[in-house]
mmCIF file of C-alpha atoms in Angstrom:
data_model
loop_
_atom_site.group_PDB
_atom_site.id
_atom_site.type_symbol
_atom_site.label_atom_id
_atom_site.label_comp_id
_atom_site.label_asym_id
_atom_site.label_seq_id
_atom_site.Cartn_x
_atom_site.Cartn_y
_atom_site.Cartn_z
ATOM 1 C CA LYS A 1150 0.000 0.000 0.000
ATOM 2 C CA LYS A 1151 1.454 3.372 -0.986
ATOM 3 C CA LEU A 1152 1.250 6.357 1.301
ATOM 4 C CA LYS A 1153 0.666 9.582 -0.578
ATOM 5 C CA VAL A 1154 1.799 12.557 1.462
ATOM 6 C CA MET A 1155 0.309 15.888 0.470
ATOM 7 C CA ASN A 1156 1.606 17.930 3.386
ATOM 8 C CA PRO A 1157 5.427 18.106 3.880
ATOM 9 C CA SER A 1158 5.055 18.974 7.586
ATOM 10 C CA PHE A 1159 3.189 15.681 8.098
ATOM 11 C CA LEU A 1160 6.098 13.797 6.518
ATOM 12 C CA PHE A 1161 8.581 15.622 8.755
ATOM 13 C CA THR A 1162 6.525 14.868 11.871
ATOM 14 C CA PHE A 1163 6.165 11.207 10.883
ATOM 15 C CA LEU A 1164 9.898 10.779 10.214
ATOM 16 C CA ARG A 1165 10.868 12.538 13.444
ATOM 17 C CA ALA A 1166 8.514 10.295 15.456
ATOM 18 C CA TYR A 1167 9.815 7.186 13.679
ATOM 19 C CA LEU A 1168 13.510 8.010 14.072
ATOM 20 C CA PHE A 1169 13.406 9.475 17.571
ATOM 21 C CA ASN A 1170 10.686 7.452 19.267
ATOM 22 C CA THR A 1171 11.134 8.025 23.006
ATOM 23 C CA GLN A 1172 8.532 5.466 24.057
ATOM 24 C CA SER A 1173 9.899 2.498 25.975
ATOM 25 C CA LYS A 1174 9.008 0.238 28.878
ATOM 26 C CA GLY A 1175 11.206 2.229 31.232
ATOM 27 C CA ARG A 1176 9.830 5.558 30.059
ATOM 28 C CA ALA A 1177 6.266 4.343 30.667
ATOM 29 C CA TYR A 1178 7.080 3.938 34.368
ATOM 30 C CA MET A 1179 8.837 7.305 34.431
ATOM 31 C CA VAL A 1180 5.680 8.958 33.082
ATOM 32 C CA GLY A 1181 3.626 7.127 35.689
ATOM 33 C CA GLU A 1182 5.891 8.289 38.502
ATOM 34 C CA LYS A 1183 6.200 11.904 37.367
ATOM 35 C CA HIS A 1184 2.534 12.425 36.541
ATOM 36 C CA TYR A 1185 0.181 9.999 38.287
ATOM 37 C CA ASP A 1186 2.252 9.293 41.396
ATOM 38 C CA THR A 1187 2.284 12.950 42.435
ATOM 39 C CA GLY A 1188 -0.428 12.080 44.924
ATOM 40 C CA ASN A 1189 -4.015 10.932 44.922
ATOM 41 C CA ASP A 1190 -5.037 13.960 46.989
ATOM 42 C CA LEU A 1191 -4.337 16.320 44.089
ATOM 43 C CA PHE A 1192 -6.397 14.283 41.633
ATOM 44 C CA SER A 1193 -9.267 13.836 44.101
ATOM 45 C CA LEU A 1194 -9.720 17.622 44.102
ATOM 46 C CA MET A 1195 -10.386 17.813 40.365
ATOM 47 C CA LEU A 1196 -11.951 14.456 39.446
ATOM 48 C CA ASP A 1197 -15.320 12.892 40.215
ATOM 49 C CA LYS A 1198 -15.779 10.761 43.327
ATOM 50 C CA ARG A 1199 -14.765 7.614 41.395
ATOM 51 C CA MET A 1200 -11.533 9.305 40.242
ATOM 52 C CA ASN A 1201 -12.234 8.901 36.508
ATOM 53 C CA TYR A 1202 -9.512 10.705 34.569
ATOM 54 C CA SER A 1203 -11.199 11.005 31.199
ATOM 55 C CA CYS A 1204 -13.959 12.844 29.396
ATOM 56 C CA ALA A 1205 -17.535 12.774 30.674
ATOM 57 C CA TYR A 1206 -20.935 12.513 28.971
ATOM 58 C CA TRP A 1207 -22.973 15.625 29.743
ATOM 59 C CA ARG A 1208 -26.122 15.055 27.669
ATOM 60 C CA TYR A 1209 -28.431 14.714 30.682
ATOM 61 C CA ALA A 1210 -26.052 15.219 33.616
ATOM 62 C CA GLN A 1211 -26.149 18.158 35.993
ATOM 63 C CA ASP A 1212 -22.828 17.444 37.739
ATOM 64 C CA LEU A 1213 -19.499 15.705 37.097
ATOM 65 C CA ASP A 1214 -20.349 12.557 39.062
ATOM 66 C CA GLN A 1215 -23.497 11.921 37.018
ATOM 67 C CA ALA A 1216 -21.708 12.779 33.754
ATOM 68 C CA GLN A 1217 -19.084 10.127 34.530
ATOM 69 C CA ILE A 1218 -21.736 7.523 35.412
ATOM 70 C CA ASP A 1219 -23.527 8.317 32.150
ATOM 71 C CA LYS A 1220 -20.247 7.914 30.233
ATOM 72 C CA MET A 1221 -19.474 4.547 31.834
ATOM 73 C CA ASP A 1222 -23.032 3.357 31.160
ATOM 74 C CA LEU A 1223 -22.788 4.448 27.518
ATOM 75 C CA ILE A 1224 -19.460 2.645 27.057
ATOM 76 C CA CYS A 1225 -20.827 -0.558 28.574
ATOM 77 C CA ARG A 1226 -23.960 -0.484 26.424
ATOM 78 C CA LYS A 1227 -21.881 0.046 23.284
ATOM 79 C CA LEU A 1228 -19.650 -2.904 24.190
ATOM 80 C CA HIS A 1229 -22.694 -5.203 24.584
ATOM 81 C CA PHE A 1230 -21.288 -7.055 27.587
ATOM 82 C CA LYS A 1231 -22.525 -10.620 27.931
ATOM 83 C CA PRO A 1232 -22.230 -12.766 31.087
ATOM 84 C CA GLY A 1233 -18.884 -14.533 31.284
ATOM 85 C CA MET A 1234 -17.052 -12.221 28.873
ATOM 86 C CA LYS A 1235 -13.376 -11.464 29.548
ATOM 87 C CA VAL A 1236 -12.335 -7.828 29.076
ATOM 88 C CA LEU A 1237 -8.958 -6.078 29.255
ATOM 89 C CA GLU A 1238 -8.833 -2.461 30.384
ATOM 90 C CA ILE A 1239 -5.493 -0.838 29.617
ATOM 91 C CA GLY A 1240 -4.951 2.321 31.618
ATOM 92 C CA CYS A 1241 -7.431 1.648 34.408
ATOM 93 C CA GLY A 1242 -6.247 4.540 36.552
ATOM 94 C CA TRP A 1243 -7.815 4.497 40.007
ATOM 95 C CA GLY A 1244 -10.256 1.716 39.064
ATOM 96 C CA GLY A 1245 -13.477 3.742 38.814
ATOM 97 C CA TYR A 1246 -14.594 2.151 35.552
ATOM 98 C CA ALA A 1247 -13.551 -1.296 36.772
ATOM 99 C CA GLU A 1248 -15.645 -0.845 39.902
ATOM 100 C CA TYR A 1249 -18.633 0.287 37.822
ATOM 101 C CA VAL A 1250 -18.353 -2.678 35.452
ATOM 102 C CA GLY A 1251 -17.777 -5.152 38.273
ATOM 103 C CA THR A 1252 -20.813 -3.888 40.154
ATOM 104 C CA ASN A 1253 -23.181 -3.824 37.171
ATOM 105 C CA TYR A 1254 -22.058 -6.648 34.840
ATOM 106 C CA ASP A 1255 -21.243 -10.337 35.165
ATOM 107 C CA ILE A 1256 -17.904 -10.300 33.348
ATOM 108 C CA LYS A 1257 -14.247 -10.901 34.200
ATOM 109 C CA LEU A 1258 -12.075 -7.801 33.939
ATOM 110 C CA ASP A 1259 -8.266 -7.560 33.797
ATOM 111 C CA CYS A 1260 -6.940 -4.047 34.402
ATOM 112 C CA ILE A 1261 -3.480 -2.591 33.773
ATOM 113 C CA THR A 1262 -1.948 0.669 35.034
ATOM 114 C CA ILE A 1263 1.530 2.275 34.925
ATOM 115 C CA SER A 1264 1.187 4.074 38.245
ATOM 116 C CA GLN A 1265 2.008 2.441 41.564
ATOM 117 C CA LYS A 1266 -0.284 4.833 43.469
ATOM 118 C CA GLN A 1267 -3.162 4.190 41.060
ATOM 119 C CA TYR A 1268 -2.546 0.449 41.323
ATOM 120 C CA ASP A 1269 -2.588 0.527 45.141
ATOM 121 C CA PHE A 1270 -5.732 2.680 45.200
ATOM 122 C CA ALA A 1271 -7.578 0.579 42.589
ATOM 123 C CA LYS A 1272 -6.627 -2.745 44.169
ATOM 124 C CA GLU A 1273 -7.821 -1.585 47.602
ATOM 125 C CA ARG A 1274 -11.071 -0.293 46.048
ATOM 126 C CA ILE A 1275 -11.747 -3.612 44.308
ATOM 127 C CA TYR A 1276 -11.100 -5.647 47.493
ATOM 128 C CA ARG A 1277 -13.112 -3.262 49.688
ATOM 129 C CA ASN A 1278 -16.125 -3.712 47.389
ATOM 130 C CA GLY A 1279 -15.754 -7.506 47.198
ATOM 131 C CA LEU A 1280 -15.064 -7.473 43.460
ATOM 132 C CA ASN A 1281 -11.704 -9.269 43.537
ATOM 133 C CA GLU A 1282 -13.240 -12.495 42.148
ATOM 134 C CA LYS A 1283 -14.377 -10.614 39.026
ATOM 135 C CA ILE A 1284 -11.634 -8.011 38.626
ATOM 136 C CA ASN A 1285 -7.868 -8.472 38.472
ATOM 137 C CA ILE A 1286 -5.760 -5.312 38.693
ATOM 138 C CA GLY A 1287 -2.078 -5.386 37.840
ATOM 139 C CA PRO A 1288 0.836 -3.088 37.094
ATOM 140 C CA LEU A 1289 1.982 -2.671 33.494
ATOM 141 C CA ASN A 1290 5.004 -4.948 33.902
ATOM 142 C CA ILE A 1291 2.643 -7.935 34.098
ATOM 143 C CA LEU A 1292 1.456 -7.133 30.564
ATOM 144 C CA PHE A 1293 5.055 -6.809 29.317
ATOM 145 C CA LYS A 1294 6.039 -10.153 30.858
ATOM 146 C CA LYS A 1295 3.236 -11.854 28.910
ATOM 147 C CA ILE A 1296 4.313 -10.130 25.667
ATOM 148 C CA ASP A 1297 8.069 -10.720 26.102
#
């Protein structure tokens, strides 16, 4: 398949990204430490009560908590979860979506995160809510061990 480039700046950006790709296993943990491991207290001030760090669905919501619930509900309905399904969530953060899915659907969920603080928080949340039989939370290195 031939790639036809109309914009020279796109070609430059593509070549720079290809030649100088700074993504690596080690860098993933560095990003996790520098950004997400700054402290859960900071993030709890700006996120909803489930600590969802993503967009929200505001069609009918009046506040952030409801907008996040509506988003999670919309995602689940679009995925057409069936009992017994196995799902992988990459980038589970503090486990808010995992908790929602585990509470409302009969599926098995594996969750991966790059942040130690997010991992600790999410794992405690899952155990506290009795969802540890349905949800497995692990750090990113588990995923890399399976790929390597």
